[in-house]
PDB file of C-alpha atoms and ligand atoms in Angstrom:
ATOM      1  CA  MET A   1       7.196 -21.301   7.566  1.00 98.00           C
ATOM      2  CA  GLN A   2      10.455 -20.519   5.947  1.00 98.00           C
ATOM      3  CA  VAL A   3      12.178 -17.470   5.589  1.00 98.00           C
ATOM      4  CA  VAL A   4      13.838 -17.515   1.955  1.00 99.00           C
ATOM      5  CA  HIS A   5      16.335 -14.600   1.004  1.00 98.00           C
ATOM      6  CA  THR A   6      16.952 -15.472  -2.967  1.00 98.00           C
ATOM      7  CA  ILE A   7      14.645 -15.338  -6.085  1.00 98.00           C
ATOM      8  CA  LYS A   8      15.949 -19.171  -7.010  1.00 98.00           C
ATOM      9  CA  GLU A   9      14.421 -20.219  -3.475  1.00 98.00           C
ATOM     10  CA  VAL A  10      10.930 -18.848  -3.660  1.00 99.00           C
ATOM     11  CA  ARG A  11      10.841 -20.272  -7.495  1.00 98.00           C
ATOM     12  CA  GLU A  12      12.073 -23.450  -6.153  1.00 98.00           C
ATOM     13  CA  THR A  13       9.282 -23.748  -3.443  1.00 98.00           C
ATOM     14  CA  VAL A  14       6.614 -22.099  -5.373  1.00 98.00           C
ATOM     15  CA  LYS A  15       7.597 -25.096  -8.234  1.00 98.00           C
ATOM     16  CA  GLU A  16       6.832 -27.958  -4.901  1.00 98.00           C
ATOM     17  CA  TRP A  17       3.723 -26.577  -4.588  1.00 98.00           C
ATOM     18  CA  ARG A  18       2.549 -26.502  -7.822  1.00 98.00           C
ATOM     19  CA  LYS A  19       3.215 -30.354  -8.608  1.00 98.00           C
ATOM     20  CA  GLU A  20       0.698 -30.431  -5.746  1.00 98.00           C
ATOM     21  CA  GLY A  21      -1.715 -28.508  -7.531  1.00 98.00           C
ATOM     22  CA  LEU A  22      -2.158 -25.901  -4.795  1.00 98.00           C
ATOM     23  CA  SER A  23      -3.231 -22.413  -5.315  1.00 98.00           C
ATOM     24  CA  VAL A  24      -0.714 -19.660  -4.150  1.00 99.00           C
ATOM     25  CA  ALA A  25      -0.902 -16.402  -2.689  1.00 99.00           C
ATOM     26  CA  LEU A  26       1.240 -12.798  -2.309  1.00 99.00           C
ATOM     27  CA  VAL A  27       0.528 -10.330  -0.002  1.00 99.00           C
ATOM     28  CA  PRO A  28       3.872  -8.255  -0.962  1.00 98.00           C
ATOM     29  CA  THR A  29       4.824  -5.571   2.596  1.00 98.00           C
ATOM     30  CA  MET A  30       7.798  -3.478   3.267  1.00 98.00           C
ATOM     31  CA  GLY A  31       7.891  -5.053   6.922  1.00 98.00           C
ATOM     32  CA  TYR A  32       7.347  -4.050  10.171  1.00 97.00           C
ATOM     33  CA  LEU A  33       3.972  -5.438  10.022  1.00 97.00           C
ATOM     34  CA  HIS A  34       0.726  -4.193  11.848  1.00 96.00           C
ATOM     35  CA  GLU A  35      -3.129  -5.285  11.963  1.00 97.00           C
ATOM     36  CA  GLY A  36      -3.586  -4.172   8.559  1.00 97.00           C
ATOM     37  CA  HIS A  37      -1.126  -6.440   7.114  1.00 98.00           C
ATOM     38  CA  LEU A  38      -1.772  -9.133   9.311  1.00 98.00           C
ATOM     39  CA  SER A  39      -5.855  -9.100   7.677  1.00 98.00           C
ATOM     40  CA  LEU A  40      -4.223  -9.403   3.888  1.00 98.00           C
ATOM     41  CA  MET A  41      -2.246 -12.291   5.556  1.00 98.00           C
ATOM     42  CA  LYS A  42      -5.806 -13.909   6.648  1.00 98.00           C
ATOM     43  CA  ALA A  43      -7.248 -13.006   3.571  1.00 98.00           C
ATOM     44  CA  ALA A  44      -5.034 -14.664   1.591  1.00 98.00           C
ATOM     45  CA  LYS A  45      -5.018 -17.744   3.881  1.00 98.00           C
ATOM     46  CA  ALA A  46      -8.895 -18.131   3.700  1.00 98.00           C
ATOM     47  CA  GLY A  47      -8.877 -18.041   0.104  1.00 98.00           C
ATOM     48  CA  ASN A  48      -5.547 -19.823  -1.024  1.00 98.00           C
ATOM     49  CA  ASP A  49      -3.673 -22.877  -0.306  1.00 98.00           C
ATOM     50  CA  LYS A  50      -0.434 -21.543   0.082  1.00 98.00           C
ATOM     51  CA  VAL A  51       0.795 -17.798   1.460  1.00 99.00           C
ATOM     52  CA  VAL A  52       4.099 -16.207   0.477  1.00 99.00           C
ATOM     53  CA  VAL A  53       4.573 -12.595   2.285  1.00 99.00           C
ATOM     54  CA  SER A  54       7.671 -10.573   0.957  1.00 99.00           C
ATOM     55  CA  VAL A  55       8.939  -8.036   3.499  1.00 98.00           C
ATOM     56  CA  PHE A  56      11.245  -5.861   1.204  1.00 98.00           C
ATOM     57  CA  VAL A  57      11.842  -1.850   1.409  1.00 98.00           C
ATOM     58  CA  ASN A  58      11.850  -1.328  -1.957  1.00 98.00           C
ATOM     59  CA  PRO A  59      14.654   1.783  -2.418  1.00 98.00           C
ATOM     60  CA  THR A  60      12.855   2.556  -6.722  1.00 98.00           C
ATOM     61  CA  GLN A  61       9.768   4.074  -4.549  1.00 98.00           C
ATOM     62  CA  PHE A  62      11.027   6.680  -2.493  1.00 97.00           C
ATOM     63  CA  GLY A  63      12.527   9.411  -3.669  1.00 96.00           C
ATOM     64  CA  PRO A  64      15.191  10.915  -2.363  1.00 94.00           C
ATOM     65  CA  ASN A  65      14.866  13.158   0.330  1.00 91.00           C
ATOM     66  CA  GLU A  66      12.062  10.569   1.839  1.00 94.00           C
ATOM     67  CA  ASP A  67      12.435   7.999   4.563  1.00 95.00           C
ATOM     68  CA  PHE A  68      13.777   4.870   2.787  1.00 97.00           C
ATOM     69  CA  GLU A  69      16.910   4.953   5.256  1.00 96.00           C
ATOM     70  CA  SER A  70      15.118   5.455   8.501  1.00 95.00           C
ATOM     71  CA  TYR A  71      12.122   3.063   7.220  1.00 95.00           C
ATOM     72  CA  PRO A  72      11.484   0.922   9.950  1.00 96.00           C
ATOM     73  CA  ARG A  73      12.745  -2.763   9.575  1.00 97.00           C
ATOM     74  CA  ASP A  74      12.376  -5.763  12.003  1.00 98.00           C
ATOM     75  CA  LEU A  75      12.426  -9.264  10.494  1.00 98.00           C
ATOM     76  CA  ASP A  76      12.258 -11.139  13.534  1.00 98.00           C
ATOM     77  CA  ARG A  77       9.511  -9.597  14.696  1.00 98.00           C
ATOM     78  CA  ASP A  78       7.907  -9.683  10.948  1.00 98.00           C
ATOM     79  CA  ALA A  79       8.474 -13.044  10.459  1.00 98.00           C
ATOM     80  CA  SER A  80       7.197 -14.513  14.111  1.00 98.00           C
ATOM     81  CA  LEU A  81       4.031 -12.446  13.138  1.00 98.00           C
ATOM     82  CA  CYS A  82       3.689 -14.116   9.677  1.00 98.00           C
ATOM     83  CA  GLU A  83       4.124 -17.385  11.218  1.00 98.00           C
ATOM     84  CA  ASN A  84       0.963 -16.730  13.941  1.00 98.00           C
ATOM     85  CA  VAL A  85      -1.359 -15.763  11.357  1.00 98.00           C
ATOM     86  CA  GLY A  86      -0.342 -19.324   9.293  1.00 98.00           C
ATOM     87  CA  VAL A  87       1.810 -17.922   6.160  1.00 98.00           C
ATOM     88  CA  ASP A  88       3.872 -20.195   4.263  1.00 99.00           C
ATOM     89  CA  LEU A  89       6.888 -18.741   2.481  1.00 99.00           C
ATOM     90  CA  VAL A  90       8.650 -15.087   3.696  1.00 99.00           C
ATOM     91  CA  PHE A  91      10.748 -13.769   0.829  1.00 99.00           C
ATOM     92  CA  ASN A  92      13.332 -11.223   2.242  1.00 98.00           C
ATOM     93  CA  PRO A  93      15.451 -10.365  -0.783  1.00 98.00           C
ATOM     94  CA  GLU A  94      18.379  -7.990  -0.632  1.00 98.00           C
ATOM     95  CA  PRO A  95      17.843  -4.326  -2.400  1.00 98.00           C
ATOM     96  CA  SER A  96      21.074  -6.355  -4.578  1.00 98.00           C
ATOM     97  CA  GLU A  97      18.898  -9.426  -5.091  1.00 98.00           C
ATOM     98  CA  MET A  98      15.881  -7.624  -6.473  1.00 98.00           C
ATOM     99  CA  TYR A  99      17.996  -4.634  -8.270  1.00 98.00           C
ATOM    100  CA  HIS A 100      21.599  -6.353 -10.339  1.00 97.00           C
ATOM    101  CA  ASP A 101      24.052  -3.531 -11.031  1.00 97.00           C
ATOM    102  CA  ASP A 102      22.687  -3.021 -14.289  1.00 97.00           C
ATOM    103  CA  PHE A 103      18.972  -2.821 -13.801  1.00 98.00           C
ATOM    104  CA  SER A 104      17.595  -0.583 -16.385  1.00 98.00           C
ATOM    105  CA  SER A 105      13.688  -1.917 -16.786  1.00 98.00           C
ATOM    106  CA  PHE A 106      10.964   0.048 -15.055  1.00 98.00           C
ATOM    107  CA  VAL A 107       7.293  -0.518 -15.028  1.00 98.00           C
ATOM    108  CA  ASP A 108       5.695   2.707 -15.861  1.00 96.00           C
ATOM    109  CA  MET A 109       1.934   4.253 -15.989  1.00 95.00           C
ATOM    110  CA  ASN A 110       1.088   6.956 -18.504  1.00 93.00           C
ATOM    111  CA  THR A 111      -2.493   7.938 -15.914  1.00 95.00           C
ATOM    112  CA  LEU A 112      -3.757   7.268 -12.737  1.00 97.00           C
ATOM    113  CA  THR A 113      -0.263   8.236 -11.214  1.00 98.00           C
ATOM    114  CA  GLY A 114       0.354  12.214 -11.655  1.00 97.00           C
ATOM    115  CA  ASN A 115      -2.554  12.948  -9.297  1.00 98.00           C
ATOM    116  CA  LEU A 116      -2.662  12.363  -5.590  1.00 98.00           C
ATOM    117  CA  CYS A 117       0.521  10.745  -4.444  1.00 97.00           C
ATOM    118  CA  GLY A 118       1.824  11.105  -7.293  1.00 97.00           C
ATOM    119  CA  LYS A 119       2.364  14.650  -7.631  1.00 96.00           C
ATOM    120  CA  THR A 120       4.458  15.059  -4.579  1.00 93.00           C
ATOM    121  CA  ARG A 121       5.690  11.764  -5.103  1.00 95.00           C
ATOM    122  CA  PRO A 122       6.804  11.620  -8.739  1.00 94.00           C
ATOM    123  CA  ILE A 123       8.790   8.409  -8.771  1.00 96.00           C
ATOM    124  CA  HIS A 124       6.873   6.592  -6.468  1.00 98.00           C
ATOM    125  CA  PHE A 125       4.496   4.773  -8.036  1.00 98.00           C
ATOM    126  CA  ARG A 126       7.001   3.648 -11.052  1.00 98.00           C
ATOM    127  CA  GLY A 127       9.173   2.006  -7.949  1.00 98.00           C
ATOM    128  CA  VAL A 128       5.727   0.308  -6.675  1.00 98.00           C
ATOM    129  CA  CYS A 129       4.515  -0.906 -10.349  1.00 98.00           C
ATOM    130  CA  THR A 130       8.402  -2.119 -11.250  1.00 98.00           C
ATOM    131  CA  VAL A 131       8.922  -4.056  -8.017  1.00 98.00           C
ATOM    132  CA  VAL A 132       4.983  -5.477  -7.736  1.00 98.00           C
ATOM    133  CA  SER A 133       5.757  -6.561 -11.050  1.00 98.00           C
ATOM    134  CA  LYS A 134       9.240  -8.294 -10.386  1.00 98.00           C
ATOM    135  CA  LEU A 135       7.814 -10.145  -7.312  1.00 99.00           C
ATOM    136  CA  PHE A 136       4.244 -11.033  -9.684  1.00 99.00           C
ATOM    137  CA  HIS A 137       6.871 -12.830 -11.843  1.00 98.00           C
ATOM    138  CA  ILE A 138       9.155 -14.064  -9.208  1.00 98.00           C
ATOM    139  CA  VAL A 139       5.929 -15.500  -7.012  1.00 98.00           C
ATOM    140  CA  LYS A 140       3.311 -16.006  -9.915  1.00 98.00           C
ATOM    141  CA  PRO A 141       0.578 -16.138  -7.467  1.00 98.00           C
ATOM    142  CA  ASP A 142      -3.061 -16.505  -8.184  1.00 98.00           C
ATOM    143  CA  ARG A 143      -3.890 -14.221  -5.951  1.00 99.00           C
ATOM    144  CA  ALA A 144      -1.897 -10.843  -4.647  1.00 99.00           C
ATOM    145  CA  TYR A 145      -3.810  -8.887  -1.735  1.00 99.00           C
ATOM    146  CA  PHE A 146      -3.241  -4.821  -1.440  1.00 98.00           C
ATOM    147  CA  GLY A 147      -4.609  -2.503   1.189  1.00 98.00           C
ATOM    148  CA  GLN A 148      -7.149   0.380   0.642  1.00 98.00           C
ATOM    149  CA  LYS A 149      -5.271   2.550   2.635  1.00 98.00           C
ATOM    150  CA  ASP A 150      -2.937   2.700  -0.143  1.00 98.00           C
ATOM    151  CA  ALA A 151      -5.815   3.065  -2.515  1.00 98.00           C
ATOM    152  CA  GLN A 152      -4.252   4.750  -5.163  1.00 98.00           C
ATOM    153  CA  GLN A 153      -1.499   2.272  -5.111  1.00 98.00           C
ATOM    154  CA  LEU A 154      -4.741  -0.544  -5.255  1.00 98.00           C
ATOM    155  CA  LEU A 155      -6.395   1.192  -8.613  1.00 98.00           C
ATOM    156  CA  VAL A 156      -2.448   1.662 -10.257  1.00 98.00           C
ATOM    157  CA  ILE A 157      -1.617  -2.399  -9.372  1.00 98.00           C
ATOM    158  CA  LYS A 158      -5.299  -3.372 -11.012  1.00 98.00           C
ATOM    159  CA  HIS A 159      -4.519  -1.283 -13.616  1.00 98.00           C
ATOM    160  CA  MET A 160      -1.577  -2.320 -14.345  1.00 98.00           C
ATOM    161  CA  VAL A 161      -1.957  -5.920 -14.199  1.00 98.00           C
ATOM    162  CA  GLU A 162      -5.059  -5.259 -16.746  1.00 98.00           C
ATOM    163  CA  ASP A 163      -2.792  -3.272 -19.429  1.00 98.00           C
ATOM    164  CA  LEU A 164      -0.223  -6.290 -19.118  1.00 98.00           C
ATOM    165  CA  ASN A 165      -2.638  -9.040 -19.118  1.00 98.00           C
ATOM    166  CA  GLU A 166      -1.189 -10.414 -16.156  1.00 97.00           C
ATOM    167  CA  ASP A 167      -3.339 -13.795 -15.077  1.00 98.00           C
ATOM    168  CA  ILE A 168      -3.420 -12.511 -11.114  1.00 98.00           C
ATOM    169  CA  GLU A 169      -6.609 -12.045  -9.847  1.00 98.00           C
ATOM    170  CA  ILE A 170      -5.596  -7.900  -7.191  1.00 98.00           C
ATOM    171  CA  VAL A 171      -7.797  -8.201  -4.129  1.00 98.00           C
ATOM    172  CA  GLY A 172      -8.245  -5.141  -1.924  1.00 98.00           C
ATOM    173  CA  CYS A 173      -9.002  -5.327   1.581  1.00 98.00           C
ATOM    174  CA  PRO A 174     -10.907  -2.801   3.931  1.00 98.00           C
ATOM    175  CA  ILE A 175      -8.492  -0.015   5.709  1.00 98.00           C
ATOM    176  CA  VAL A 176      -7.868  -1.424   9.479  1.00 98.00           C
ATOM    177  CA  ARG A 177      -7.740   1.617  12.143  1.00 98.00           C
ATOM    178  CA  GLU A 178      -7.035   1.913  15.908  1.00 98.00           C
ATOM    179  CA  GLU A 179      -9.498   2.026  18.447  1.00 98.00           C
ATOM    180  CA  ASP A 180      -9.737   5.816  18.276  1.00 98.00           C
ATOM    181  CA  GLY A 181     -10.383   5.261  13.985  1.00 98.00           C
ATOM    182  CA  LEU A 182      -6.474   6.636  13.201  1.00 98.00           C
ATOM    183  CA  ALA A 183      -5.532   4.078  10.134  1.00 98.00           C
ATOM    184  CA  LYS A 184      -2.917   1.610  11.161  1.00 97.00           C
ATOM    185  CA  SER A 185       0.420   2.642   9.046  1.00 97.00           C
ATOM    186  CA  SER A 186       4.244   1.247   9.705  1.00 94.00           C
ATOM    187  CA  ARG A 187       4.605   5.136  10.119  1.00 96.00           C
ATOM    188  CA  ASN A 188       2.493   5.714  13.064  1.00 97.00           C
ATOM    189  CA  THR A 189       5.659   4.768  14.749  1.00 96.00           C
ATOM    190  CA  TYR A 190       7.300   8.006  13.894  1.00 96.00           C
ATOM    191  CA  LEU A 191       5.101  10.135  16.052  1.00 98.00           C
ATOM    192  CA  SER A 192       5.317  10.966  19.273  1.00 98.00           C
ATOM    193  CA  PRO A 193       2.211  10.617  21.819  1.00 98.00           C
ATOM    194  CA  GLU A 194       1.501  14.252  20.882  1.00 98.00           C
ATOM    195  CA  GLU A 195       1.321  13.785  16.935  1.00 98.00           C
ATOM    196  CA  ARG A 196      -0.398  10.648  18.013  1.00 98.00           C
ATOM    197  CA  GLN A 197      -3.204  12.881  19.426  1.00 98.00           C
ATOM    198  CA  ALA A 198      -3.212  15.089  16.415  1.00 98.00           C
ATOM    199  CA  ALA A 199      -2.951  12.384  13.575  1.00 98.00           C
ATOM    200  CA  LEU A 200      -6.493  11.697  14.630  1.00 98.00           C
ATOM    201  CA  VAL A 201      -7.914  14.952  12.566  1.00 98.00           C
ATOM    202  CA  LEU A 202      -7.423  12.537   9.337  1.00 98.00           C
ATOM    203  CA  SER A 203      -9.819   9.760  10.295  1.00 98.00           C
ATOM    204  CA  LYS A 204     -12.102  12.542  11.919  1.00 98.00           C
ATOM    205  CA  ALA A 205     -12.380  13.865   8.045  1.00 98.00           C
ATOM    206  CA  VAL A 206     -12.292  10.893   6.545  1.00 98.00           C
ATOM    207  CA  PHE A 207     -15.521   9.917   8.887  1.00 98.00           C
ATOM    208  CA  ALA A 208     -17.036  13.573   8.671  1.00 98.00           C
ATOM    209  CA  GLY A 209     -16.581  13.102   4.728  1.00 98.00           C
ATOM    210  CA  GLU A 210     -17.846   9.704   4.062  1.00 98.00           C
ATOM    211  CA  LYS A 211     -20.857  10.775   6.309  1.00 98.00           C
ATOM    212  CA  LEU A 212     -21.818  14.073   4.082  1.00 98.00           C
ATOM    213  CA  VAL A 213     -21.653  11.808   0.782  1.00 98.00           C
ATOM    214  CA  LYS A 214     -23.704   8.953   2.331  1.00 98.00           C
ATOM    215  CA  GLU A 215     -26.290  11.312   3.117  1.00 98.00           C
ATOM    216  CA  GLY A 216     -26.689  12.609  -0.561  1.00 98.00           C
ATOM    217  CA  GLU A 217     -23.818  15.537  -0.782  1.00 98.00           C
ATOM    218  CA  LYS A 218     -23.001  15.611  -4.322  1.00 98.00           C
ATOM    219  CA  ASP A 219     -21.201  18.890  -4.560  1.00 98.00           C
ATOM    220  CA  ALA A 220     -17.169  17.391  -4.146  1.00 98.00           C
ATOM    221  CA  ASN A 221     -16.178  20.698  -2.926  1.00 98.00           C
ATOM    222  CA  LYS A 222     -18.641  21.511  -0.132  1.00 98.00           C
ATOM    223  CA  VAL A 223     -17.623  17.869   1.431  1.00 98.00           C
ATOM    224  CA  LEU A 224     -13.345  18.495   0.862  1.00 98.00           C
ATOM    225  CA  SER A 225     -14.118  22.377   2.664  1.00 98.00           C
ATOM    226  CA  GLU A 226     -15.603  20.534   5.348  1.00 98.00           C
ATOM    227  CA  MET A 227     -12.583  17.671   5.749  1.00 98.00           C
ATOM    228  CA  ARG A 228     -10.018  20.824   5.201  1.00 98.00           C
ATOM    229  CA  ALA A 229     -11.555  22.789   7.841  1.00 98.00           C
ATOM    230  CA  ILE A 230     -11.361  19.731  10.177  1.00 98.00           C
ATOM    231  CA  ILE A 231      -7.543  18.771   9.478  1.00 98.00           C
ATOM    232  CA  GLU A 232      -6.944  22.972   9.807  1.00 98.00           C
ATOM    233  CA  SER A 233      -8.406  23.007  13.290  1.00 98.00           C
ATOM    234  CA  GLU A 234      -5.069  21.113  14.616  1.00 98.00           C
ATOM    235  CA  PRO A 235      -1.636  23.377  14.677  1.00 98.00           C
ATOM    236  CA  LEU A 236       0.419  19.951  14.459  1.00 98.00           C
ATOM    237  CA  ALA A 237      -1.346  19.280  10.881  1.00 98.00           C
ATOM    238  CA  LYS A 238      -0.192  20.729   7.306  1.00 98.00           C
ATOM    239  CA  ILE A 239      -2.595  19.458   4.433  1.00 98.00           C
ATOM    240  CA  ASP A 240       0.116  17.831   1.354  1.00 98.00           C
ATOM    241  CA  TYR A 241      -4.214  16.924  -0.167  1.00 98.00           C
ATOM    242  CA  VAL A 242      -7.438  16.385   0.321  1.00 98.00           C
ATOM    243  CA  GLN A 243      -9.240  15.744  -2.745  1.00 98.00           C
ATOM    244  CA  MET A 244     -12.038  13.701  -4.442  1.00 98.00           C
ATOM    245  CA  VAL A 245     -11.182  11.544  -7.757  1.00 98.00           C
ATOM    246  CA  SER A 246     -12.910   9.365  -9.969  1.00 98.00           C
ATOM    247  CA  GLN A 247     -12.053   5.686  -9.182  1.00 97.00           C
ATOM    248  CA  LYS A 248     -11.775   5.017 -13.017  1.00 96.00           C
ATOM    249  CA  ASN A 249      -9.232   7.671 -14.096  1.00 96.00           C
ATOM    250  CA  ILE A 250      -8.430   9.307 -10.601  1.00 98.00           C
ATOM    251  CA  GLU A 251      -8.836  12.421 -11.851  1.00 98.00           C
ATOM    252  CA  ASP A 252     -10.578  15.315  -9.376  1.00 98.00           C
ATOM    253  CA  VAL A 253     -14.490  15.406  -9.449  1.00 98.00           C
ATOM    254  CA  GLU A 254     -16.879  18.431  -9.093  1.00 98.00           C
ATOM    255  CA  VAL A 255     -19.673  16.272  -8.694  1.00 98.00           C
ATOM    256  CA  ILE A 256     -20.428  12.791  -6.766  1.00 98.00           C
ATOM    257  CA  ASP A 257     -22.296  10.813  -9.710  1.00 96.00           C
ATOM    258  CA  GLY A 258     -20.107   7.927  -9.637  1.00 96.00           C
ATOM    259  CA  PRO A 259     -17.650   5.693  -7.613  1.00 98.00           C
ATOM    260  CA  VAL A 260     -15.504   8.442  -6.396  1.00 98.00           C
ATOM    261  CA  LEU A 261     -11.722   8.300  -4.000  1.00 98.00           C
ATOM    262  CA  CYS A 262     -11.470  10.763  -1.386  1.00 98.00           C
ATOM    263  CA  ALA A 263      -7.670  10.398  -0.295  1.00 98.00           C
ATOM    264  CA  MET A 264      -5.583  12.749   1.818  1.00 98.00           C
ATOM    265  CA  ALA A 265      -2.194  13.061   2.712  1.00 98.00           C
ATOM    266  CA  VAL A 266      -1.206  14.959   5.403  1.00 98.00           C
ATOM    267  CA  TYR A 267       1.941  16.072   7.402  1.00 98.00           C
ATOM    268  CA  ILE A 268       1.563  15.975  11.357  1.00 98.00           C
ATOM    269  CA  GLY A 269       4.719  16.995  11.920  1.00 97.00           C
ATOM    270  CA  LYS A 270       7.819  15.362   9.772  1.00 96.00           C
ATOM    271  CA  THR A 271       5.285  12.056   9.041  1.00 97.00           C
ATOM    272  CA  ARG A 272       3.108  12.099   5.635  1.00 97.00           C
ATOM    273  CA  LEU A 273       0.449  10.240   6.403  1.00 98.00           C
ATOM    274  CA  ILE A 274      -2.560   8.999   4.252  1.00 98.00           C
ATOM    275  CA  ASP A 275      -6.510   8.317   4.454  1.00 98.00           C
ATOM    276  CA  ASN A 276      -9.337   7.991   2.323  1.00 98.00           C
ATOM    277  CA  PHE A 277     -12.582   6.762   1.701  1.00 98.00           C
ATOM    278  CA  MET A 278     -14.377   5.173  -1.473  1.00 98.00           C
ATOM    279  CA  ILE A 279     -17.727   5.655  -2.603  1.00 96.00           C
TER     280      ILE A 279
HETATM  281  O1  PAF B   1       2.418  -1.103   0.389  1.00 85.38           O
HETATM  282  C1  PAF B   1       3.536  -1.141  -0.270  1.00 85.38           C
HETATM  283  O2  PAF B   1       4.311  -1.458   1.469  1.00 85.38           O
HETATM  284  C2  PAF B   1       4.425  -1.239  -0.854  1.00 85.38           C
HETATM  285  O3  PAF B   1       4.172   0.258  -1.638  1.00 85.38           O
HETATM  286  C3  PAF B   1       4.427  -2.488  -1.628  1.00 85.38           C
HETATM  287  C4  PAF B   1       2.861  -2.881  -2.449  1.00 85.38           C
HETATM  288  C5  PAF B   1       5.074  -3.515  -0.865  1.00 85.38           C
HETATM  289  C6  PAF B   1       5.563  -2.089  -2.931  1.00 85.38           C
HETATM  290  O4  PAF B   1       6.889  -1.912  -2.563  1.00 85.38           O
END
């Protein structure tokens, strides 16, 4: 496995693979890898000849008061985890490699990004779409793999690829959880032992909501009230949002009569965690 830092090196390697007629997958990450990321890499490995993993904490998707500086980083650890699951190339650029001094072109979206995480993180999806689009131009993969934990991101990227006629298959992979239910996230490392315990209210609420919908509940507000009550029973938890939206346009629904995304963002102490179910 190679670890490279420049766009030129990625392009040269991928060009050689293409000459041999090999298929190429991309798994975009911000590093500090966990089982969730590794499941994407394993799926990518199973469906493609070569796998590229990008490890890049993308500055344009963080707001001014967010955790860009403190976001955990450990390239050596990430590289060895990638190697263990058979990744072929790790791309770890410096911010200056991705964004030159007079960088001024962004990929933005008029729909899908104003609700859920987009409400409190107004520039987030512009940054995500821009960097993912740049990575697509650099790697030119056949397929790209994203986790369903970031469900809004997955729906936004699928939409972007359709809008921009990118010839890339977007593959969504299921949420990977700790044994006690907590969705795996690089941000779980911010939690104290007490907060780690408190964070279980997210998955408890997700499981309870999902059960209600599976049993036939059609009233979104009833499901959301039950979920909010579970979260509010935990003193360390503060709800940012708990919402039921259509998977098509990410607008709130009152009646569950089509594919929905039930998503939440909850602060546990200072750490903002997300979780969801799609049904
Ligand atoms: O999901 C993430 O880790 C990031 O948003 C992504 C897709 C790697 C873009 O920076």
